[in-house]
Coordinates of C-alpha atoms in Angstrom, one line a residue:
X592 CA -26.5 -63.6 0.7
X593 CA -22.9 -63.0 1.7
X594 CA -19.9 -64.9 2.8
X595 CA -19.1 -64.8 6.4
X596 CA -15.6 -66.0 7.0
X597 CA -12.3 -64.1 7.3
X598 CA -10.5 -64.5 4.0
X599 CA -8.6 -61.4 2.9
X600 CA -5.0 -61.7 4.0
X601 CA -3.1 -58.5 3.0
X602 CA -4.9 -56.2 5.5
X603 CA -1.6 -54.9 6.7
X604 CA -1.2 -53.4 3.3
X605 CA -4.7 -51.9 3.4
X606 CA -4.3 -50.5 6.9
X607 CA -0.8 -49.0 6.3
X608 CA -2.2 -47.2 3.3
X609 CA -5.3 -46.1 5.2
X610 CA -3.2 -44.7 8.0
X611 CA -1.2 -42.7 5.6
X612 CA -4.4 -41.3 4.0
X613 CA -6.2 -40.5 7.2
X614 CA -3.2 -38.8 8.9
X615 CA -1.8 -37.0 5.9
X616 CA -5.1 -36.1 4.2
X617 CA -3.9 -37.2 0.8
X618 CA -3.9 -40.4 -1.2
X619 CA -1.0 -42.7 -0.3
X620 CA 1.3 -43.9 -3.1
X621 CA 0.3 -47.3 -4.5
X622 CA 1.5 -50.2 -2.5
X623 CA 2.8 -53.1 -4.6
X624 CA 0.5 -56.1 -4.3
X625 CA 1.9 -59.1 -2.6
X626 CA 0.8 -62.7 -2.1
X627 CA -1.9 -63.1 0.6
X628 CA -0.6 -63.8 4.0
X629 CA -3.1 -65.9 6.0
X630 CA -1.6 -64.7 9.3
X631 CA -2.7 -61.1 8.5
X632 CA -6.3 -62.0 8.1
X633 CA -8.7 -60.5 10.7
X634 CA -10.1 -62.8 13.3
X635 CA -13.8 -63.4 12.8
X636 CA -16.0 -63.3 15.9
X637 CA -19.8 -62.9 16.1
X638 CA -19.6 -60.8 19.4
X639 CA -17.3 -58.1 20.6
X640 CA -17.5 -55.7 23.6
X641 CA -15.5 -52.6 24.3
X642 CA -15.0 -48.9 23.9
X643 CA -14.3 -46.4 21.2
X644 CA -16.8 -47.6 18.7
X645 CA -18.1 -50.8 17.1
X646 CA -18.7 -52.4 13.7
X647 CA -20.9 -55.4 12.9
X648 CA -21.2 -56.7 9.3
X649 CA -21.4 -60.0 7.5
X650 CA -17.7 -60.0 6.7
X651 CA -14.5 -59.8 8.7
X652 CA -12.5 -57.9 6.2
X653 CA -15.2 -55.3 5.8
X654 CA -15.7 -54.9 9.6
X655 CA -11.9 -54.5 10.0
X656 CA -11.8 -51.7 7.5
X657 CA -14.6 -49.9 9.4
X658 CA -12.8 -50.4 12.7
X659 CA -9.6 -49.0 11.3
X660 CA -11.5 -45.9 10.1
X661 CA -12.8 -45.4 13.6
X662 CA -9.4 -46.1 15.2
X663 CA -7.9 -43.3 13.1
X664 CA -10.4 -40.7 14.0
X665 CA -13.2 -41.2 11.5
X666 CA -16.8 -41.1 12.6
X667 CA -19.6 -43.6 12.3
X668 CA -20.7 -42.3 8.8
X669 CA -17.1 -42.5 7.5
X670 CA -16.8 -46.1 8.8
X671 CA -20.1 -47.1 7.4
X672 CA -19.2 -45.9 3.9
X673 CA -15.7 -47.6 4.0
X674 CA -17.3 -50.8 5.3
X675 CA -20.0 -50.7 2.5
X676 CA -17.3 -50.2 -0.1
X677 CA -15.4 -53.2 1.2
X678 CA -18.5 -55.3 1.1
X679 CA -18.8 -54.4 -2.6
X680 CA -15.6 -56.2 -3.1
X681 CA -16.0 -59.2 -0.8
X682 CA -19.8 -59.6 -1.0
X683 CA -20.3 -58.8 -4.7
X684 CA -23.4 -61.0 -5.0
X685 CA -25.2 -59.0 -2.2
X686 CA -24.1 -55.4 -2.5
X687 CA -22.1 -53.0 -4.5
X688 CA -22.2 -49.7 -6.4
X689 CA -24.7 -51.3 -8.9
X690 CA -27.4 -51.3 -6.2
X691 CA -29.1 -49.2 -3.6
X692 CA -30.3 -49.1 0.0
X693 CA -31.3 -47.1 3.1
X694 CA -29.1 -45.3 5.5
X695 CA -30.3 -44.5 9.0
X696 CA -28.1 -42.2 11.1
X697 CA -28.3 -41.1 14.8
X698 CA -26.6 -37.7 15.4
X699 CA -25.3 -37.8 19.0
X700 CA -24.7 -34.0 19.1
X701 CA -28.3 -33.2 18.3
X702 CA -29.8 -36.5 19.5
X703 CA -31.8 -36.8 16.3
X704 CA -32.3 -39.6 13.8
X705 CA -32.0 -38.9 10.1
X706 CA -32.5 -41.2 7.1
X707 CA -31.5 -41.3 3.4
X708 CA -33.6 -43.1 0.8
X709 CA -31.0 -44.4 -1.7
X710 CA -33.4 -46.9 -3.3
X711 CA -33.1 -47.5 -7.1
X712 CA -35.6 -45.9 -9.5
X713 CA -37.3 -47.1 -12.6
X714 CA -36.6 -45.5 -16.0
X715 CA -38.8 -42.6 -16.8
X716 CA -40.3 -44.7 -19.6
X717 CA -41.6 -47.4 -17.2
X718 CA -45.3 -48.0 -16.9
X719 CA -47.5 -50.3 -14.9
X720 CA -47.0 -53.0 -17.5
X721 CA -43.2 -52.9 -17.4
X722 CA -43.0 -56.7 -16.8
X723 CA -46.0 -57.7 -19.0
X724 CA -46.2 -58.9 -22.5
X725 CA -49.4 -59.4 -24.3
X726 CA -51.2 -58.5 -21.2
X727 CA -49.6 -61.2 -19.0
X728 CA -46.7 -61.1 -16.6
X729 CA -43.4 -62.4 -18.0
X730 CA -41.7 -65.3 -16.0
X731 CA -40.2 -63.9 -12.8
X732 CA -36.8 -65.4 -13.6
X733 CA -36.7 -63.6 -17.0
X734 CA -37.4 -60.3 -15.3
X735 CA -34.5 -60.9 -12.9
X736 CA -31.9 -61.8 -15.5
X737 CA -32.5 -58.9 -17.8
X738 CA -31.8 -55.3 -18.4
X739 CA -35.5 -54.8 -17.8
X740 CA -35.1 -55.3 -14.0
X741 CA -32.2 -52.9 -13.6
X742 CA -33.0 -49.6 -11.7
X743 CA -30.8 -46.5 -11.5
X744 CA -28.2 -47.4 -8.8
X745 CA -28.5 -45.4 -5.6
X746 CA -25.5 -46.6 -3.5
X747 CA -22.8 -44.1 -4.7
X748 CA -25.2 -41.2 -4.3
X749 CA -26.1 -42.4 -0.8
X750 CA -22.4 -42.4 0.2
X751 CA -22.0 -38.9 -1.2
X752 CA -25.1 -37.6 0.6
X753 CA -24.2 -39.2 3.9
X754 CA -20.7 -37.9 3.9
X755 CA -21.7 -34.4 2.8
X756 CA -24.2 -34.2 5.6
X757 CA -22.4 -35.9 8.5
X758 CA -19.0 -37.3 7.5
X759 CA -15.6 -36.1 8.4
X760 CA -13.5 -37.8 5.7
X761 CA -13.7 -37.4 1.9
X762 CA -15.0 -40.3 -0.2
X763 CA -11.6 -40.7 -2.0
X764 CA -9.9 -41.6 1.3
X765 CA -12.7 -44.0 2.4
X766 CA -12.6 -45.9 -0.9
X767 CA -8.8 -46.6 -0.7
X768 CA -9.1 -49.7 1.5
X769 CA -11.7 -51.3 -0.7
X770 CA -9.8 -50.3 -3.8
X771 CA -6.7 -52.1 -2.5
X772 CA -8.8 -55.1 -1.4
X773 CA -10.1 -55.4 -4.9
X774 CA -6.7 -55.1 -6.5
X775 CA -4.8 -57.4 -4.1
X776 CA -7.5 -59.9 -3.7
X777 CA -9.1 -62.0 -0.9
X778 CA -9.1 -65.7 -0.3
X779 CA -12.1 -67.6 -1.6
X780 CA -14.1 -69.7 0.8
X781 CA -16.7 -72.4 0.3
X782 CA -19.6 -70.0 0.6
X783 CA -18.3 -67.8 -2.1
X784 CA -17.8 -70.8 -4.3
X785 CA -21.3 -72.1 -3.6
X786 CA -22.9 -68.8 -4.4
X787 CA -20.9 -68.6 -7.6
X788 CA -22.0 -72.2 -8.4
X789 CA -25.6 -71.1 -7.9
X790 CA -25.1 -68.4 -10.5
X791 CA -22.8 -70.3 -12.8
X792 CA -25.3 -70.9 -15.6
X793 CA -26.3 -67.2 -15.6
X794 CA -22.7 -65.9 -15.4
X795 CA -21.6 -68.2 -18.3
X796 CA -24.2 -66.5 -20.6
X797 CA -22.7 -63.0 -20.0
X798 CA -19.0 -62.8 -21.1
X799 CA -18.1 -60.0 -18.7
X800 CA -19.6 -62.0 -15.7
X801 CA -17.9 -65.2 -16.8
X802 CA -14.5 -63.5 -17.2
X803 CA -14.8 -62.0 -13.7
X804 CA -16.5 -64.7 -11.6
X805 CA -15.4 -67.8 -13.5
X806 CA -11.6 -67.1 -14.0
X807 CA -10.2 -69.5 -16.5
X808 CA -13.7 -70.7 -17.2
X809 CA -13.9 -72.5 -13.8
X810 CA -15.5 -72.0 -10.5
X811 CA -13.1 -70.3 -8.0
X812 CA -11.5 -72.8 -5.6
X813 CA -11.6 -72.3 -1.9
X814 CA -8.2 -71.1 -0.8
X815 CA -7.5 -69.4 -4.1
X816 CA -7.1 -65.6 -4.4
X817 CA -10.0 -63.7 -6.1
X818 CA -9.0 -60.3 -7.5
X819 CA -11.2 -57.7 -9.2
X820 CA -8.8 -55.1 -10.8
X821 CA -11.7 -53.6 -12.8
X822 CA -13.5 -52.7 -9.6
X823 CA -10.3 -51.3 -8.2
X824 CA -10.0 -49.0 -11.2
X825 CA -13.6 -48.0 -10.9
X826 CA -13.2 -47.1 -7.2
X827 CA -10.1 -45.2 -8.0
X828 CA -11.9 -43.2 -10.7
X829 CA -14.8 -42.4 -8.4
X830 CA -12.2 -41.3 -5.8
X831 CA -10.6 -38.9 -8.3
X832 CA -13.7 -37.6 -10.0
X833 CA -16.5 -38.1 -7.5
X834 CA -19.7 -40.0 -7.8
X835 CA -20.7 -37.9 -10.8
X836 CA -18.9 -40.5 -13.0
X837 CA -21.6 -43.0 -11.9
X838 CA -24.4 -40.6 -13.0
X839 CA -23.0 -38.4 -15.7
X840 CA -19.6 -39.7 -16.7
X841 CA -18.0 -42.8 -18.3
X842 CA -19.4 -45.3 -15.8
X843 CA -22.9 -44.0 -16.4
X844 CA -22.4 -44.5 -20.2
X845 CA -21.2 -48.0 -19.6
X846 CA -24.2 -48.8 -17.3
X847 CA -26.7 -47.5 -19.8
X848 CA -25.0 -49.3 -22.7
X849 CA -25.1 -52.6 -20.8
X850 CA -28.7 -52.3 -19.7
X851 CA -29.9 -51.4 -23.2
X852 CA -27.9 -54.0 -25.0
X853 CA -26.7 -56.8 -22.6
X854 CA -23.8 -58.7 -24.1
X855 CA -24.9 -62.4 -24.3
X856 CA -22.6 -65.2 -25.4
X857 CA -23.1 -66.6 -28.8
X858 CA -25.3 -69.7 -28.7
X859 CA -26.9 -68.8 -25.4
X860 CA -30.6 -69.8 -25.3
X861 CA -31.6 -67.6 -22.4
X862 CA -34.2 -64.9 -23.0
X863 CA -32.4 -61.7 -22.0
X864 CA -34.6 -58.6 -22.4
X865 CA -33.0 -55.2 -22.8
X866 CA -33.9 -52.4 -20.4
X867 CA -34.8 -48.8 -21.2
X868 CA -32.5 -47.0 -18.7
X869 CA -31.2 -43.8 -20.2
X870 CA -28.4 -41.3 -19.4
X871 CA -31.1 -38.9 -18.3
X872 CA -32.4 -41.4 -15.8
X873 CA -29.0 -41.5 -14.2
X874 CA -28.2 -37.8 -14.4
X875 CA -31.5 -36.9 -12.7
X876 CA -31.2 -39.5 -9.9
X877 CA -31.5 -38.1 -6.4
X878 CA -31.5 -39.6 -2.9
X879 CA -34.2 -38.4 -0.6
X880 CA -33.9 -37.2 3.0
X881 CA -37.0 -38.6 4.7
X882 CA -38.4 -38.2 8.2
X883 CA -37.8 -41.5 10.0
X884 CA -40.7 -43.5 11.2
X885 CA -41.1 -43.6 15.0
X886 CA -43.1 -45.5 17.5
X887 CA -43.0 -45.6 21.3
X888 CA -42.5 -49.2 22.6
X889 CA -42.0 -50.2 26.3
X890 CA -40.6 -46.7 27.1
X891 CA -38.2 -46.7 24.1
X892 CA -38.4 -44.8 20.8
X893 CA -38.0 -47.1 17.8
X894 CA -36.9 -45.3 14.6
X895 CA -37.0 -46.8 11.1
X896 CA -37.1 -46.2 7.4
X897 CA -40.2 -44.6 6.0
X898 CA -41.6 -45.5 2.5
X899 CA -40.4 -46.3 -0.1
X900 CA -39.3 -48.9 2.4
X901 CA -42.1 -50.8 4.2
X902 CA -39.7 -51.7 7.0
X903 CA -40.4 -48.8 9.3
X904 CA -44.1 -48.8 9.0
X905 CA -44.3 -52.6 9.2
X906 CA -42.0 -53.1 12.2
X907 CA -43.7 -50.1 13.9
X908 CA -47.2 -51.3 13.3
X909 CA -46.4 -54.8 14.6
X910 CA -44.7 -53.4 17.7
X911 CA -47.8 -51.3 18.4
X912 CA -50.0 -54.4 18.0
X913 CA -47.9 -56.2 20.5
X914 CA -47.6 -53.2 22.9
X915 CA -50.7 -54.2 24.9
X916 CA -49.5 -57.7 25.6
X917 CA -47.0 -58.6 28.3
X918 CA -44.7 -60.7 26.1
X919 CA -42.2 -61.2 28.9
X920 CA -44.8 -63.1 30.9
X921 CA -45.9 -65.5 28.1
X922 CA -44.6 -68.9 27.4
X923 CA -42.5 -69.4 24.3
X924 CA -45.5 -70.9 22.4
X925 CA -47.9 -68.1 23.4
X926 CA -45.3 -65.5 22.5
X927 CA -44.7 -67.0 19.1
X928 CA -48.4 -67.2 18.4
X929 CA -48.8 -63.4 19.2
X930 CA -45.7 -62.6 17.1
X931 CA -46.9 -64.6 14.1
X932 CA -50.4 -63.1 14.2
X933 CA -49.1 -59.5 14.5
X934 CA -46.8 -60.2 11.5
X935 CA -49.7 -61.6 9.5
X936 CA -51.8 -58.5 10.2
X937 CA -49.0 -56.1 9.4
X938 CA -48.3 -57.7 6.0
X939 CA -51.9 -57.5 5.1
X940 CA -51.8 -53.7 5.7
X941 CA -48.4 -53.4 4.0
X942 CA -49.6 -54.9 0.8
X943 CA -52.5 -52.6 0.5
X944 CA -51.1 -49.2 1.7
X945 CA -47.3 -49.0 1.2
X946 CA -45.5 -47.9 -1.9
X947 CA -43.4 -45.0 -3.2
X948 CA -44.9 -41.9 -1.5
X949 CA -44.1 -39.8 -4.7
X950 CA -46.7 -41.9 -6.4
X951 CA -48.9 -43.2 -3.6
X952 CA -50.8 -41.6 -0.8
X953 CA -49.3 -43.7 2.0
X954 CA -51.0 -43.1 5.4
X955 CA -47.8 -43.4 7.4
X956 CA -49.0 -41.5 10.4
X957 CA -52.2 -43.5 10.6
X958 CA -50.5 -46.9 10.1
X959 CA -48.3 -46.1 13.0
X960 CA -51.0 -44.8 15.4
X961 CA -51.7 -46.8 18.5
X962 CA -55.4 -46.4 17.8
X963 CA -55.1 -48.2 14.5
X964 CA -52.9 -50.9 16.0
X965 CA -55.5 -51.5 18.8
X966 CA -58.2 -51.9 16.2
X967 CA -56.2 -54.6 14.5
X968 CA -54.8 -56.3 17.6
X969 CA -58.3 -57.3 18.7
X970 CA -58.3 -59.7 15.7
X971 CA -55.8 -61.9 17.6
X972 CA -57.3 -64.6 19.8
X973 CA -55.5 -67.0 22.1
X974 CA -57.4 -70.0 21.0
X975 CA -57.5 -69.7 17.2
X976 CA -55.5 -68.6 14.2
X977 CA -56.3 -66.0 11.6
X978 CA -56.6 -67.1 8.0
X979 CA -54.3 -65.8 5.2
X980 CA -54.5 -64.0 3.0
X981 CA -56.0 -61.6 5.6
X982 CA -57.8 -58.5 4.3
X983 CA -56.3 -55.2 5.2
X984 CA -57.7 -52.6 7.5
X985 CA -58.3 -49.0 6.9
X986 CA -55.9 -46.9 9.0
X987 CA -57.7 -43.7 8.1
X988 CA -61.0 -45.0 9.5
X989 CA -60.2 -47.8 11.9
X990 CA -63.0 -50.1 13.1
X991 CA -62.4 -52.5 16.0
X992 CA -61.5 -55.9 14.6
X993 CA -62.5 -54.6 11.2
X994 CA -61.1 -55.3 7.8
X995 CA -61.7 -53.4 4.6
X996 CA -61.8 -54.7 1.0
X997 CA -60.5 -57.9 -0.4
X998 CA -57.5 -60.0 0.7
X999 CA -54.6 -60.4 -1.6
X1000 CA -51.5 -62.6 -1.2
X1001 CA -48.0 -61.2 -0.5
X1002 CA -45.8 -61.0 -3.6
X1003 CA -42.4 -62.6 -3.8
X1004 CA -39.3 -60.6 -2.8
X1005 CA -35.6 -61.7 -3.2
X1006 CA -33.7 -62.7 -0.2
X1007 CA -30.2 -61.3 -0.8
X1008 CA -29.0 -57.9 0.6
X1009 CA -26.5 -57.1 3.4
X1010 CA -26.6 -55.0 6.5
X1011 CA -24.0 -53.2 8.6
X1012 CA -24.2 -51.4 11.9
X1013 CA -21.6 -48.9 13.2
X1014 CA -21.2 -46.8 16.4
X1015 CA -18.3 -44.3 17.1
X1016 CA -16.6 -42.9 20.2
X1017 CA -19.0 -39.9 20.2
X1018 CA -22.1 -42.0 20.3
X1019 CA -23.1 -41.5 16.6
X1020 CA -24.8 -44.6 15.2
X1021 CA -25.4 -45.9 11.6
X1022 CA -27.8 -48.7 10.6
X1023 CA -27.3 -49.2 6.8
X1024 CA -28.9 -51.9 4.6
X1025 CA -27.8 -52.1 1.0
X1026 CA -28.5 -54.6 -1.8
X1027 CA -28.4 -55.5 -5.5
X1028 CA -31.6 -57.6 -4.8
X1029 CA -31.2 -61.3 -5.8
X1030 CA -28.1 -63.2 -5.0
X1031 CA -26.0 -62.1 -7.9
X1032 CA -28.4 -59.3 -8.9
X1033 CA -29.3 -59.4 -12.6
X1034 CA -26.3 -61.6 -13.3
X1035 CA -25.0 -58.9 -15.6
X1036 CA -21.6 -57.3 -15.0
X1037 CA -20.8 -54.0 -16.5
X1038 CA -17.9 -54.8 -18.8
X1039 CA -14.6 -53.3 -17.6
X1040 CA -16.1 -52.0 -14.4
X1041 CA -16.1 -55.0 -12.1
X1042 CA -19.6 -54.8 -10.6
X1043 CA -22.9 -56.5 -11.1
X1044 CA -26.1 -54.6 -12.0
X1045 CA -29.1 -54.8 -9.7
X1046 CA -32.5 -56.4 -10.5
X1047 CA -34.3 -54.2 -8.0
X1048 CA -37.2 -53.4 -10.3
X1049 CA -38.4 -57.0 -9.9
X1050 CA -39.4 -55.9 -6.4
X1051 CA -42.4 -54.2 -8.1
X1052 CA -45.5 -56.2 -8.6
X1053 CA -45.5 -57.6 -12.1
X1054 CA -49.3 -57.3 -12.1
X1055 CA -51.9 -56.7 -9.4
X1056 CA -52.5 -59.9 -7.3
X1057 CA -56.2 -59.0 -7.7
X1058 CA -57.3 -56.6 -10.5
X1059 CA -60.1 -55.4 -8.2
X1060 CA -57.7 -54.3 -5.5
X1061 CA -55.4 -51.2 -5.8
X1062 CA -51.8 -52.3 -5.8
X1063 CA -49.5 -49.4 -4.6
X1064 CA -46.4 -51.3 -5.8
X1065 CA -46.9 -51.4 -9.6
X1066 CA -44.1 -49.9 -11.7
X1067 CA -44.1 -46.3 -12.8
X1068 CA -41.8 -43.7 -14.3
X1069 CA -39.0 -42.9 -11.9
X1070 CA -40.8 -44.8 -9.2
X1071 CA -39.0 -46.6 -6.3
X1072 CA -40.0 -50.2 -5.8
X1073 CA -41.3 -51.1 -2.3
X1074 CA -38.6 -52.6 -0.1
X1075 CA -38.6 -54.5 3.1
X1076 CA -35.3 -53.3 4.3
X1077 CA -35.6 -52.3 8.0
X1078 CA -32.5 -50.5 9.3
X1079 CA -33.6 -49.6 12.9
X1080 CA -32.2 -47.4 15.7
X1081 CA -33.7 -47.5 19.2
X1082 CA -33.3 -44.6 21.7
X1083 CA -34.0 -44.4 25.4
X1084 CA -36.2 -41.8 27.2
X1085 CA -33.3 -39.3 27.0
X1086 CA -32.9 -39.8 23.3
X1087 CA -29.7 -41.8 23.6
X1088 CA -29.0 -44.9 21.5
X1089 CA -29.5 -48.3 23.2
X1090 CA -29.7 -50.5 20.1
X1091 CA -29.4 -50.5 16.4
X1092 CA -29.9 -53.4 14.0
X1093 CA -31.0 -54.7 10.6
X1094 CA -30.9 -57.7 8.4
X1095 CA -30.9 -59.0 4.8
X1096 CA -33.6 -61.5 3.7
X1097 CA -36.2 -59.9 1.4
X1098 CA -39.6 -59.7 3.1
X1099 CA -38.3 -61.8 6.0
X1100 CA -36.2 -58.7 7.0
X1101 CA -39.3 -57.3 8.7
X1102 CA -40.0 -60.3 10.8
X1103 CA -36.3 -60.8 11.6
X1104 CA -35.9 -57.3 12.9
X1105 CA -39.2 -57.5 14.8
X1106 CA -38.3 -60.8 16.4
X1107 CA -34.8 -59.6 17.4
X1108 CA -36.3 -56.5 19.0
X1109 CA -38.8 -58.6 20.9
X1110 CA -35.9 -60.8 22.0
X1111 CA -33.9 -58.0 23.5
X1112 CA -36.7 -55.7 24.8
X1113 CA -39.4 -58.2 25.8
X1114 CA -37.7 -61.5 26.4
X1115 CA -34.6 -60.1 28.1
X1116 CA -32.0 -61.7 25.8
X1117 CA -28.5 -60.3 25.2
X1118 CA -28.3 -58.9 21.7
X1119 CA -26.1 -61.8 20.5
X1120 CA -28.6 -64.3 21.8
X1121 CA -31.5 -62.5 20.3
X1122 CA -29.8 -62.6 16.9
X1123 CA -29.0 -66.3 17.3
X1124 CA -32.4 -67.3 18.4
X1125 CA -34.4 -69.6 16.0
X1126 CA -36.8 -67.6 13.8
X1127 CA -40.3 -67.7 12.4
X1128 CA -41.6 -65.6 9.6
X1129 CA -45.3 -65.0 8.7
X1130 CA -46.0 -62.7 5.8
X1131 CA -49.8 -63.0 5.3
X1132 CA -49.3 -66.4 3.7
X1133 CA -51.1 -69.7 4.3
X1134 CA -48.1 -71.1 6.1
X1135 CA -45.5 -69.7 8.4
X1136 CA -41.8 -70.3 7.8
X1137 CA -39.8 -72.0 10.6
X1138 CA -36.1 -72.5 11.0
X1139 CA -35.1 -76.1 11.7
X1140 CA -34.6 -75.6 15.5
X1141 CA -38.3 -74.5 15.8
X1142 CA -39.5 -77.0 13.2
X1143 CA -38.0 -79.9 15.2
X1144 CA -39.1 -78.6 18.6
X1145 CA -42.3 -79.4 20.6
X1146 CA -43.3 -75.8 20.1
X1147 CA -44.4 -76.6 16.5
X1148 CA -46.9 -79.2 17.8
X1149 CA -48.3 -76.7 20.3
X1150 CA -48.8 -74.1 17.6
X1151 CA -50.2 -76.6 15.1
X1152 CA -52.8 -77.5 17.8
X1153 CA -54.0 -73.9 17.6
X1154 CA -54.3 -74.1 13.9
X1155 CA -51.0 -72.8 12.6
X1156 CA -49.5 -74.3 9.5
X1157 CA -45.8 -74.3 8.8
X1158 CA -43.1 -74.9 6.2
X1159 CA -39.4 -75.2 6.8
X1160 CA -36.8 -72.6 5.8
X1161 CA -33.2 -73.5 6.5
X1162 CA -32.2 -69.9 7.3
X1163 CA -34.3 -66.7 7.9
X1164 CA -32.3 -63.4 7.8
X1165 CA -28.8 -62.7 8.9
X1166 CA -28.8 -59.8 11.3
X1167 CA -26.2 -57.5 12.7
X1168 CA -26.5 -54.9 15.5
X1169 CA -24.8 -52.8 18.1
X1170 CA -26.0 -52.2 21.7
X1171 CA -24.8 -49.6 24.2
X1172 CA -24.4 -50.9 27.7
X1173 CA -25.1 -48.7 30.8
X1174 CA -21.4 -48.4 31.5
X1175 CA -20.7 -46.9 28.1
X1176 CA -19.3 -50.0 26.4
X1177 CA -20.5 -51.1 23.0
X1178 CA -21.6 -54.6 22.1
X1179 CA -21.3 -55.5 18.5
X1180 CA -23.1 -58.6 17.4
X1181 CA -23.6 -60.6 14.3
X1182 CA -24.8 -64.1 13.4
X1183 CA -23.1 -67.0 15.1
X1184 CA -24.0 -69.6 12.4
X1185 CA -26.4 -68.3 9.7
X1186 CA -24.8 -68.0 6.3
X1187 CA -21.4 -68.8 7.8
X1188 CA -21.5 -66.4 10.7
X1189 CA -20.8 -62.7 10.8
X1190 CA -18.1 -60.4 12.1
X1191 CA -18.3 -58.1 15.1
X1192 CA -15.5 -55.8 16.2
X1193 CA -14.8 -52.9 18.7
X1194 CA -12.0 -50.4 18.7
X1195 CA -10.8 -51.2 22.3
X1196 CA -12.0 -54.6 23.5
X1197 CA -13.1 -54.7 27.1
X1198 CA -15.1 -57.9 27.9
X1199 CA -17.5 -58.5 30.8

């Protein structure tokens, strides 16, 4: 979860330095830090329309950094990396170089979509019983706050791979704004304070985390300036030496030392298990260029992230299930019924079939076939509700309205993460979702380095939900845990981008992206309104989550009369996206209210 208000004041310092770097091609001399100036803070708006490119993220400072890169001639990939690095400073509980993610890129010159799997990996020593002791799973919270849950970070390698393939600026230049942001500081808001408070007990048990996030032993006050000089130095070192320092150099040694022997304060009673990450695990880490998933929907091509993420297959299967229904012509209640049931079916299949393809035979093509979707769609009835947990189908041998094997419930997945979306003047587009998993990750800061370590390995199943049913998401040596991250790019019939989006939210990412796509494509909503619309999330569970606006509406009673059962969730997801209008303008859109609202910017504003 991330903060969503404009805080950082000295952006004139950042942009002056960035201009010098981008125009001179060399690092600018250090600018002396000065006290934050509230007048210089970027304006935070959830919607912006104009030309020259667009950036939408959860944070005004990060979006402003990306826009400045575009304004100075950088492309969408450059801006995405610079924005992500800034989010590592201002959104340290959601993202950073201690985590990983998925990068989806549309190349306007070749009219092709490419993806990078930068997911974290388990140590080579990991087995299926990684989170078990005496044959039983350990408590989930003890897996999260431990070295045991830390995977090899993929974010720095993702930046390097994306820039090497499609970027136009070196990483050292693109890290400079974030480096200065970390050094000079940003102004704390209430959301940052509340997230720190939620992690306070964990942070106090780790001296490095307490020193960084509880300065002077206290929660940071709204209006105070939060600085992270250790992260500034780490960014500077990566800029000088390259990402190899994260995988083979001093930073790698510090990561491994911290994972294998977490420093816990004297007297702490928390059980903190060490991990078994090694220098070899880091040195051999590689990102993977994967073929994107693709489905045709309403005359559009929807591209997503293939496994190890379940986002592309799940969003794609659900769209295929809904393809035969005229959603535009349905009432709101009937649409939500169809949406909920398609999501339920999709999650049943996800749980049985999707895992790391290096270890599992994932039937991606079959899961995304219209034939299979039709065989599953016929389960949906207008006058009744399916029962969860629903058994999966067999995509390799689909039977009309058939299910195969035993039903198993959906396992828990953390709800942090952040998403950014970028477009440039040439029409290139990036949808990039990155994370450290739980809010605050493992809670463990690498001493002297200024960043939190992930707890991504807790996305694995700790044990099979049913020993009689194969679980494709058990841990394994070097295995990537299954993710729900769903960065998505939509092209028209001439292979030109019309929409790109994504969201944080754990397993609710899939339903958030699906519902937003339905809002734009089927329900005719402007992107900003589709993002703001109240959400539901069904993940093959006995109850469907509803946000308060739906919970308190007559729609709930209509759906309950059919047999739906609900529970309330204050917020589901926090999407950002960009949309290209027919006249060539870009619309950047972010949340209007969820998690404090997001930040949308364009290079040259030009409203309706």
